[in-house]
Coordinates of C-alpha atoms in Angstrom, one line a residue:
Chain P
M118 CA -98.3 67.9 -105.5
V119 CA -96.5 64.7 -106.2
A120 CA -99.6 63.1 -107.6
N121 CA -100.1 66.3 -109.4
W122 CA -96.6 66.2 -110.7
F123 CA -97.0 62.7 -112.1
S124 CA -100.2 62.7 -113.4
R125 CA -100.3 61.1 -116.9
T126 CA -103.4 63.6 -118.2
P127 CA -102.2 66.6 -119.9
R128 CA -102.7 69.8 -117.5
R129 CA -102.3 73.3 -117.0
I130 CA -99.1 74.3 -116.0
E131 CA -99.3 76.4 -113.0
A132 CA -97.5 80.2 -112.5
P133 CA -93.6 80.1 -111.9
R134 CA -92.5 79.8 -108.6
V135 CA -89.8 82.2 -107.7
R136 CA -87.4 81.1 -105.1
A137 CA -84.3 83.0 -103.9
R138 CA -80.9 81.6 -104.8
S139 CA -80.0 82.5 -101.2
D140 CA -82.7 81.1 -99.5
D141 CA -81.9 77.9 -97.4
Q142 CA -84.0 75.4 -98.1
V143 CA -86.8 76.1 -96.0
T144 CA -90.2 75.4 -98.0
T145 CA -91.2 71.5 -98.6
K146 CA -91.3 72.4 -102.5
V147 CA -88.7 70.7 -104.6
D148 CA -87.9 71.8 -108.1
L149 CA -85.1 71.4 -110.1
V150 CA -85.9 75.4 -111.7
E151 CA -82.0 76.5 -110.3
F152 CA -80.5 74.0 -112.6
T153 CA -82.2 74.1 -115.9
P154 CA -79.6 74.7 -118.4
D155 CA -80.2 77.4 -121.2
L156 CA -82.9 76.7 -124.0
Q157 CA -81.0 75.4 -126.8
Q158 CA -79.1 73.0 -124.5
F159 CA -82.2 71.8 -122.7
L160 CA -84.1 71.5 -126.2
G161 CA -81.0 69.7 -128.1
R162 CA -80.5 66.9 -125.4
A163 CA -84.4 66.4 -124.9
A164 CA -85.2 66.6 -128.4
Y165 CA -82.4 63.7 -128.6
V166 CA -83.6 61.7 -126.0
Q167 CA -87.2 61.7 -127.3
L168 CA -85.3 60.2 -130.9
T169 CA -83.7 57.5 -128.8
L170 CA -86.9 57.0 -127.2
F171 CA -88.8 56.5 -130.3
E172 CA -86.6 54.3 -132.1
N173 CA -86.8 52.2 -128.9
L174 CA -90.4 52.1 -129.8
S175 CA -90.4 51.4 -133.3
R176 CA -88.1 48.1 -133.1
A177 CA -91.1 47.4 -130.4
V178 CA -93.6 47.8 -133.0
S179 CA -91.4 45.8 -135.6
T180 CA -90.7 43.1 -133.5
A181 CA -93.9 42.5 -131.7
P182 CA -95.4 38.9 -132.1
S183 CA -99.0 40.1 -133.2
T184 CA -100.4 42.6 -135.6
S185 CA -103.0 44.0 -132.6
A186 CA -99.6 45.1 -130.8
K187 CA -97.8 46.6 -133.5
T188 CA -101.1 48.4 -134.0
A189 CA -101.6 49.6 -130.4
L190 CA -97.7 50.1 -130.1
G191 CA -97.7 52.1 -133.4
R192 CA -100.1 54.8 -131.5
A193 CA -97.7 55.4 -129.0
A194 CA -95.0 55.2 -131.7
E195 CA -96.9 58.0 -133.4
L196 CA -96.9 60.3 -130.1
S197 CA -93.5 59.8 -129.5
I198 CA -92.2 60.8 -132.9
A199 CA -94.6 63.9 -132.5
K200 CA -93.0 64.6 -129.4
H201 CA -89.6 64.9 -131.1
R202 CA -90.8 67.1 -133.9
Q203 CA -92.3 69.2 -131.7
L204 CA -89.1 69.5 -129.6
A205 CA -87.1 70.5 -132.8
E206 CA -89.6 72.7 -133.9
E207 CA -89.1 74.5 -130.7
I208 CA -85.0 74.8 -131.4
T209 CA -85.8 76.2 -134.8
R210 CA -88.4 78.7 -133.4
A211 CA -85.7 79.8 -130.9
G212 CA -83.1 80.5 -134.0
G213 CA -81.2 77.4 -133.6
D214 CA -80.7 74.3 -135.5
P215 CA -82.2 71.0 -134.6
A216 CA -79.2 69.0 -135.3
T217 CA -76.5 71.5 -133.9
A218 CA -78.5 71.9 -131.2
M219 CA -78.6 67.8 -130.4
E220 CA -75.0 67.0 -131.5
P221 CA -73.5 67.4 -128.2
Y222 CA -75.2 64.9 -126.5
T223 CA -75.3 62.3 -129.2
T224 CA -72.5 60.0 -127.9
A225 CA -73.9 59.9 -124.2
V226 CA -77.5 59.3 -125.0
D227 CA -76.2 56.6 -127.6
T228 CA -74.6 55.0 -124.7
F229 CA -77.9 54.9 -122.6
E230 CA -79.7 53.5 -125.6
R231 CA -77.2 51.0 -126.2
S232 CA -77.3 50.1 -122.5
T233 CA -81.2 49.9 -122.3
H234 CA -81.7 47.7 -125.6
G235 CA -83.3 44.9 -123.7
A236 CA -82.5 41.5 -124.9
D237 CA -86.2 40.8 -126.5
W238 CA -89.4 41.9 -126.9
L239 CA -90.8 42.1 -123.6
E240 CA -87.5 43.7 -122.0
T241 CA -88.2 46.5 -124.8
L242 CA -91.4 46.9 -123.7
V243 CA -90.0 47.7 -120.2
T244 CA -87.5 49.7 -121.4
C245 CA -90.2 52.0 -123.5
Y246 CA -92.5 52.6 -120.6
L247 CA -90.5 53.4 -117.3
T248 CA -87.9 55.4 -119.0
A249 CA -90.0 57.5 -121.3
G250 CA -92.2 57.4 -117.7
F251 CA -89.3 58.8 -116.0
L252 CA -87.6 61.2 -118.5
D253 CA -91.1 62.8 -119.2
D254 CA -91.6 63.2 -115.6
F255 CA -88.1 64.6 -115.3
F256 CA -88.0 67.0 -118.5
A257 CA -91.6 68.5 -117.4
R258 CA -89.8 69.4 -114.2
L259 CA -86.5 71.1 -115.7
A260 CA -88.6 73.0 -118.2
Q261 CA -90.2 74.9 -115.2
G262 CA -86.9 76.5 -115.2
L263 CA -87.2 77.8 -118.9
A264 CA -87.8 81.4 -119.4
P265 CA -92.1 82.0 -119.3
D266 CA -92.5 82.6 -122.5
V267 CA -91.6 78.8 -123.5
R268 CA -91.9 77.4 -120.3
G269 CA -95.2 76.3 -120.5
R270 CA -95.1 75.4 -124.1
V271 CA -92.2 73.1 -123.6
A272 CA -93.5 71.4 -120.4
A273 CA -96.9 70.5 -122.1
I274 CA -94.9 68.5 -124.4
F275 CA -94.0 66.3 -121.8
T276 CA -96.8 66.1 -120.1
G277 CA -99.7 65.1 -123.2
D278 CA -100.5 61.9 -123.7
S279 CA -97.8 59.5 -124.4
G280 CA -100.0 56.1 -124.9
S281 CA -98.2 54.6 -122.0
E282 CA -101.2 52.1 -121.1
V283 CA -100.5 49.9 -123.7
F284 CA -97.3 48.7 -122.0
V285 CA -99.1 48.3 -119.0
Q286 CA -101.7 45.9 -120.9
L287 CA -99.3 43.9 -123.2
L288 CA -96.6 43.3 -120.2
T289 CA -99.2 42.5 -117.6
Q290 CA -101.2 40.0 -120.1
A291 CA -97.7 39.0 -120.8
I292 CA -96.4 38.2 -117.1
E293 CA -99.8 36.5 -116.6
N294 CA -99.6 34.1 -119.5
D295 CA -96.1 33.4 -118.1
P296 CA -95.4 34.3 -114.4
R297 CA -92.0 33.4 -114.6
L298 CA -91.3 36.8 -116.4
A299 CA -91.8 38.5 -113.5
S300 CA -88.6 38.3 -111.6
R301 CA -86.5 38.7 -115.2
L302 CA -88.4 41.9 -116.0
A303 CA -88.6 43.4 -112.5
M304 CA -84.8 43.1 -112.5
W305 CA -84.3 44.5 -116.4
G306 CA -86.7 47.6 -114.6
R307 CA -84.5 47.8 -111.5
R308 CA -81.3 48.1 -113.8
L309 CA -82.8 50.9 -116.2
V310 CA -84.0 53.3 -113.4
G311 CA -79.8 53.8 -112.4
D312 CA -79.4 54.1 -116.7
T313 CA -82.4 56.6 -116.6
M314 CA -80.9 58.7 -113.6
L315 CA -77.7 59.0 -115.1
V316 CA -79.1 60.5 -118.4
A317 CA -81.3 63.0 -116.3
R318 CA -78.7 64.0 -113.9
S319 CA -76.4 64.9 -116.7
A320 CA -78.8 67.4 -118.2
L321 CA -79.1 69.3 -114.8
D322 CA -76.8 72.5 -115.2
D323 CA -75.3 72.9 -111.7
R324 CA -72.9 75.3 -112.6
K325 CA -75.2 77.5 -112.2
T326 CA -75.1 77.2 -107.9
G327 CA -71.6 75.8 -107.5
N328 CA -71.8 74.6 -104.2
R329 CA -71.9 70.8 -104.8
K330 CA -72.9 69.6 -101.3
S331 CA -75.6 72.1 -101.0
D332 CA -76.9 71.5 -104.7
E333 CA -76.9 67.7 -104.0
A334 CA -79.2 68.5 -101.4
R335 CA -81.5 69.9 -103.4
I336 CA -81.6 67.6 -106.5
E337 CA -82.2 64.6 -103.9
P338 CA -85.4 65.2 -102.9
V339 CA -86.7 65.6 -106.8
F340 CA -84.9 62.0 -107.6
T341 CA -86.8 61.0 -104.9
E342 CA -89.8 61.7 -106.4
L343 CA -88.9 60.6 -109.3
I344 CA -88.2 57.2 -108.6
A345 CA -91.5 57.1 -106.5
A346 CA -93.1 57.6 -109.4
H347 CA -91.1 55.1 -111.6
T348 CA -91.9 52.6 -108.7
R349 CA -95.3 53.1 -108.9
R350 CA -95.0 52.2 -112.6
M351 CA -93.3 48.8 -112.0
D352 CA -96.2 48.4 -109.4
A353 CA -98.7 48.8 -112.2
L354 CA -96.7 46.0 -114.3
G355 CA -97.1 44.0 -110.8
L356 CA -93.3 44.0 -110.7
T357 CA -91.3 44.9 -107.5
A358 CA -89.0 47.6 -107.7
Chain O
M805 CA -98.7 41.7 -170.9
V806 CA -97.1 40.0 -167.2
A807 CA -93.8 40.2 -168.7
N808 CA -94.4 43.8 -169.8
W809 CA -95.1 44.8 -166.2
F810 CA -92.3 43.2 -164.8
S811 CA -89.6 44.1 -167.7
R812 CA -86.3 45.5 -166.2
T813 CA -85.7 47.2 -169.6
P814 CA -85.4 51.1 -169.0
R815 CA -88.3 52.9 -170.4
R816 CA -90.1 56.0 -170.4
I817 CA -93.6 56.2 -170.0
E818 CA -95.1 59.6 -171.1
A819 CA -98.7 59.1 -170.8
P820 CA -101.4 56.6 -170.0
R821 CA -101.9 54.4 -173.4
V822 CA -105.4 53.3 -173.9
R823 CA -105.2 50.0 -175.3
A824 CA -107.8 47.9 -177.0
R825 CA -107.3 44.3 -176.2
S826 CA -111.0 43.4 -176.7
D827 CA -113.6 44.5 -178.2
D828 CA -115.2 46.1 -175.1
Q829 CA -112.4 47.9 -174.4
V830 CA -114.3 51.6 -175.6
T831 CA -113.8 53.7 -172.6
T832 CA -110.6 56.1 -172.5
K833 CA -111.4 56.0 -168.3
V834 CA -108.6 53.7 -166.8
D835 CA -109.9 53.0 -162.9
L836 CA -110.1 50.3 -160.8
V837 CA -113.5 50.5 -159.2
E838 CA -114.5 47.1 -160.4
F839 CA -111.8 45.4 -158.7
T840 CA -112.0 46.8 -155.3
P841 CA -112.5 44.5 -153.0
D842 CA -114.9 44.8 -149.8
L843 CA -114.2 47.5 -147.3
Q844 CA -112.6 45.4 -144.7
Q845 CA -110.7 43.2 -147.2
F846 CA -109.6 46.5 -148.4
L847 CA -108.9 48.3 -145.3
G848 CA -106.9 45.2 -143.6
R849 CA -104.7 44.9 -146.5
A850 CA -104.0 48.5 -146.6
A851 CA -103.4 48.7 -143.2
Y852 CA -101.1 46.0 -142.8
V853 CA -99.1 47.4 -146.0
Q854 CA -99.3 50.9 -144.2
L855 CA -97.7 49.0 -140.9
T856 CA -94.9 47.5 -143.4
L857 CA -93.9 51.0 -144.8
F858 CA -93.4 52.6 -141.0
E859 CA -91.5 49.6 -140.0
N860 CA -89.1 50.6 -143.2
L861 CA -89.0 54.0 -142.5
S862 CA -88.6 53.6 -138.6
R863 CA -85.6 51.8 -139.5
A864 CA -84.0 54.6 -141.8
V865 CA -84.2 56.8 -138.9
S866 CA -82.5 54.2 -136.8
T867 CA -79.9 53.9 -139.4
A868 CA -79.6 57.3 -140.4
P869 CA -76.0 58.5 -140.4
S870 CA -76.7 61.8 -139.1
T871 CA -78.9 63.5 -136.4
S872 CA -80.4 65.9 -139.0
A873 CA -81.5 63.1 -141.2
K874 CA -82.9 61.2 -138.4
T875 CA -85.1 64.3 -137.7
A876 CA -86.2 64.7 -141.4
L877 CA -87.3 61.2 -141.5
G878 CA -88.7 61.6 -138.5
R879 CA -91.6 63.6 -139.5
A880 CA -92.0 61.1 -142.7
A881 CA -92.2 58.4 -140.1
E882 CA -95.0 60.4 -137.9
L883 CA -97.0 60.9 -141.3
S884 CA -96.7 57.4 -142.0
I885 CA -97.5 55.6 -138.6
A886 CA -100.4 57.9 -138.7
K887 CA -101.7 56.5 -141.8
H888 CA -102.3 53.5 -140.8
R889 CA -103.7 54.8 -137.6
Q890 CA -106.8 56.1 -139.7
L891 CA -106.9 52.8 -141.3
A892 CA -107.3 50.8 -138.4
E893 CA -109.8 53.5 -137.3
E894 CA -111.6 53.1 -140.1
I895 CA -112.2 49.5 -139.8
T896 CA -113.1 49.9 -136.2
R897 CA -115.6 52.6 -137.6
A898 CA -116.8 49.7 -140.1
G899 CA -117.5 47.5 -137.5
G900 CA -114.3 45.5 -137.8
D901 CA -111.3 44.8 -135.7
P902 CA -107.9 46.0 -136.8
A903 CA -106.0 42.6 -136.2
T904 CA -108.4 40.6 -137.5
A905 CA -109.0 42.2 -140.5
M906 CA -105.1 42.5 -141.2
E907 CA -104.6 38.7 -140.2
P908 CA -105.3 37.5 -143.9
Y909 CA -102.5 39.4 -145.6
T910 CA -99.7 39.6 -143.1
T911 CA -97.8 36.4 -144.8
A912 CA -97.3 37.9 -148.3
V913 CA -97.1 41.5 -146.9
D914 CA -93.9 40.2 -144.6
T915 CA -92.4 38.3 -147.9
F916 CA -92.8 41.7 -149.6
E917 CA -91.1 43.4 -146.5
R918 CA -88.4 40.9 -146.5
S919 CA -87.8 40.9 -150.2
T920 CA -87.6 45.1 -150.1
H921 CA -85.7 45.2 -147.3
G922 CA -82.6 47.2 -148.9
A923 CA -79.0 45.9 -148.0
D924 CA -78.1 49.4 -146.7
W925 CA -79.4 52.9 -145.2
L926 CA -79.5 54.2 -148.7
E927 CA -81.5 51.2 -150.1
T928 CA -83.8 51.3 -147.6
L929 CA -84.6 55.2 -148.3
V930 CA -85.0 54.5 -151.7
T931 CA -87.7 51.6 -150.6
C932 CA -89.5 54.1 -148.2
Y933 CA -89.6 56.3 -151.4
L934 CA -90.6 54.4 -154.0
T935 CA -92.7 51.7 -152.3
A936 CA -94.9 54.2 -150.3
G937 CA -95.4 56.2 -153.5
F938 CA -96.6 53.3 -155.6
L939 CA -98.7 51.8 -153.0
D940 CA -100.2 55.5 -152.1
D941 CA -101.2 55.8 -155.5
F942 CA -102.7 52.5 -156.0
F943 CA -104.7 52.5 -153.1
A944 CA -105.9 56.2 -153.4
R945 CA -107.2 54.6 -157.1
L946 CA -108.8 51.0 -155.9
A947 CA -110.4 53.4 -153.1
Q948 CA -112.5 55.1 -155.6
G949 CA -114.6 52.0 -155.8
L950 CA -115.6 51.8 -152.0
A951 CA -119.2 53.1 -150.9
P952 CA -119.7 56.3 -151.6
D953 CA -119.9 57.1 -147.9
V954 CA -116.2 56.5 -147.2
R955 CA -114.6 56.4 -150.2
G956 CA -113.4 60.3 -150.0
R957 CA -112.5 59.7 -146.3
V958 CA -110.4 56.7 -147.2
A959 CA -108.8 58.3 -150.4
A960 CA -108.0 61.2 -148.6
I961 CA -105.6 58.8 -146.5
F962 CA -103.3 57.9 -149.2
T963 CA -103.1 61.3 -150.9
G964 CA -102.3 63.6 -147.8
D965 CA -98.8 64.7 -147.4
S966 CA -96.3 62.0 -146.9
G967 CA -93.0 64.1 -146.5
S968 CA -91.8 62.3 -149.4
E969 CA -89.5 65.5 -149.9
V970 CA -87.2 64.1 -147.4
F971 CA -86.2 61.2 -149.5
V972 CA -85.5 63.1 -152.7
Q973 CA -82.9 65.3 -150.9
L974 CA -81.0 62.7 -149.1
L975 CA -81.0 60.6 -152.1
T976 CA -79.9 63.1 -154.4
Q977 CA -77.5 64.5 -151.9
A978 CA -76.2 60.9 -151.6
I979 CA -75.8 60.2 -155.3
E980 CA -74.0 63.9 -155.4
N981 CA -71.7 63.2 -153.1
D982 CA -70.9 59.8 -154.4
P983 CA -72.4 59.5 -158.4
R984 CA -71.1 55.7 -158.3
L985 CA -74.2 55.1 -156.3
A986 CA -76.5 55.7 -159.1
S987 CA -76.4 52.6 -160.9
R988 CA -76.8 50.5 -157.8
L989 CA -79.6 52.7 -156.3
A990 CA -81.2 52.8 -159.7
M991 CA -81.3 48.5 -160.1
W992 CA -82.6 48.6 -156.9
G993 CA -85.5 50.9 -157.8
R994 CA -86.4 48.5 -160.8
R995 CA -86.2 45.5 -159.0
L996 CA -88.7 47.5 -156.5
V997 CA -91.4 48.0 -158.8
G998 CA -91.6 44.1 -159.6
D999 CA -92.5 43.2 -156.1
T1000 CA -94.7 46.3 -155.2
M1001 CA -96.5 45.6 -158.3
L1002 CA -97.2 41.9 -157.0
V1003 CA -99.0 43.3 -153.6
A1004 CA -100.8 46.0 -155.8
R1005 CA -101.9 43.4 -158.1
S1006 CA -103.0 40.9 -155.5
A1007 CA -105.1 43.7 -153.5
L1008 CA -107.3 43.5 -156.8
D1009 CA -110.5 41.4 -156.5
D1010 CA -111.0 40.3 -160.0
R1011 CA -113.4 38.0 -158.7
K1012 CA -116.2 40.3 -159.3
T1013 CA -116.0 40.2 -162.8
G1014 CA -114.5 37.3 -163.7
N1015 CA -113.6 37.2 -167.6
R1016 CA -109.4 36.8 -166.6
K1017 CA -108.8 38.3 -170.2
S1018 CA -111.0 41.3 -170.1
D1019 CA -110.4 41.8 -166.6
E1020 CA -106.4 42.2 -167.2
A1021 CA -107.2 44.7 -170.6
R1022 CA -109.2 46.8 -167.9
I1023 CA -106.3 47.1 -165.0
E1024 CA -103.2 47.2 -167.7
P1025 CA -103.7 50.8 -168.7
V1026 CA -104.0 51.9 -164.6
F1027 CA -100.7 49.8 -163.7
T1028 CA -99.2 51.3 -166.8
E1029 CA -100.1 54.7 -164.8
L1030 CA -98.7 54.0 -162.0
I1031 CA -95.7 52.7 -163.7
A1032 CA -95.3 56.2 -165.4
A1033 CA -95.5 57.9 -161.9
H1034 CA -92.8 55.0 -160.5
T1035 CA -90.3 56.8 -163.6
R1036 CA -91.0 60.1 -162.6
R1037 CA -90.4 59.5 -159.0
M1038 CA -87.3 57.5 -160.2
D1039 CA -86.0 60.8 -162.6
A1040 CA -86.6 63.0 -159.1
L1041 CA -83.7 61.0 -158.0
G1042 CA -82.0 61.7 -160.9
L1043 CA -81.8 57.7 -161.9
T1044 CA -83.2 55.9 -164.8
A1045 CA -85.8 54.1 -164.5

C-alpha cells in the first residue's frame, strides 16, 4: 500500500474508498479524504505551489554549471510547467479563473519559496527533488477526496513522470566528486521537510471535521508515510534524513 | 551593407527587395540553403540558443508581477523548453551527444544572452518576443538546407506554436496603461535586432561558398525579409521599429 502510494510510475487510481465520518479509526488505511478542500481551493493552491516548484527548477537550469545538466534539468522543467498548465486547465474546466483561484495562496507559498530557495545550485537541486517529491505525494493523496468525476484526472497530474531521476543523478555525482558536500546537503534536506510539511498541512481543510484532537490522530499517520517517503528520497542521494 | 543591417534608423520594409549586387544574382529566390552547416553544427547551435531563449522566458515567469501573467507565460515557457528537448533529441537521433554538440557555441550565445537580458520584466518580455521570433524564422529557413530526411522535421520545430500572442497581449496592455513606456521599449527592440542578427549571421557556414562578396549579396535579401518580419512584430506591439 505504502509502496504503491510512493511509486514514481504512472498508475491507475483505484475506486474511491468510502468511510463513515463517525467511524472510529479502526481501519489501517490512512488517507486524507476527509480533509480535502473544495475543488477550486484544492486546484488554486496546488497550481500556485506547482508554479513555485517550476520557478525553482528553471533557476536550477539557468545556474547549472554544464550544458549537459541544463538539458537534463530542462526535461524536468518541461514536466513541471506542464503540471502547472494542467492544474490551471482544471480550474478553467471547473468554471474558475486560474489567477483568482491561486491568489489566496500566493503569500504563504511565496514565503515557502523564499525559505527553500537554497544557497547555491546544489541546494536548489535538493529543494527541487525533495519538495516536489513530497508535495506530489501529498496532493495525489488529497485529490482522492475530490468528486469522483475529477478525482482520477487530478490525481494523475501528480503521479505522472516528474523526471526526478535527473536530480538523483546530478546530486549523487556531485557528492561522489566532493564527499564533504554530504553533511551540508543532508542538513538542507532535513530543514526542507519542515517547511514542506507546513505547506502541506495548511492545505488540509479541517473545518470539515472540527475535532482538532481526533483530526490530528487521523492526519498523523499520513504524514508519517510522507516522511518515510522523504527519507527514502534522501537515501537515494546517500544522505541521512 | 553591414551598416544597413545594424541601422538604428526607423524604417519600414514592405516586401523583400532583391538587389542585383553582382551579375550572378539572377534568381529572385532568396534562401540560405547554401549556407546551412552540417547537421550536428546546426542542431548544436540551435539547441543552445533555444536553451537561452527558455532561460529568458523562465526569468520572465519568475519576475512577473501577477499570477495571471505567470500562468500565461508558463505556457510559452513549456513550448520553449520542449523545442530545446526536440533539438537535443535530434542530436541524439543523428548519433551525437547534445552537450558535446552545444559546447562550441556556449561562449558566443552566453554573450548574446547577457546583452539581451533586459533591465526589467518588460524589457525581458520584449526580448522573449522579438529574439525568439527572429531566430525561429531564421533557423526554419536555414533548416531547408539540411538533408531531405531531417529537413522537414527540424524545420517544424521552429514553425510550431510558440505561444507568442502572450507577449503581444502583456506588452500592449502595459503600454496602454503607461504610454511613456513605448519609446523605451521601442529603443530596446531596435537594439535587440542587431545582437540577434549577429547570432544568426554567425550560424551561416560561408566556407561552403567562399566568395565573400557574392555571399553577402545572397545573404542580404534573406536578412531583409527577417528584418521585415521583426518590424511587423514591433508593429504588433504598437512600436516603431
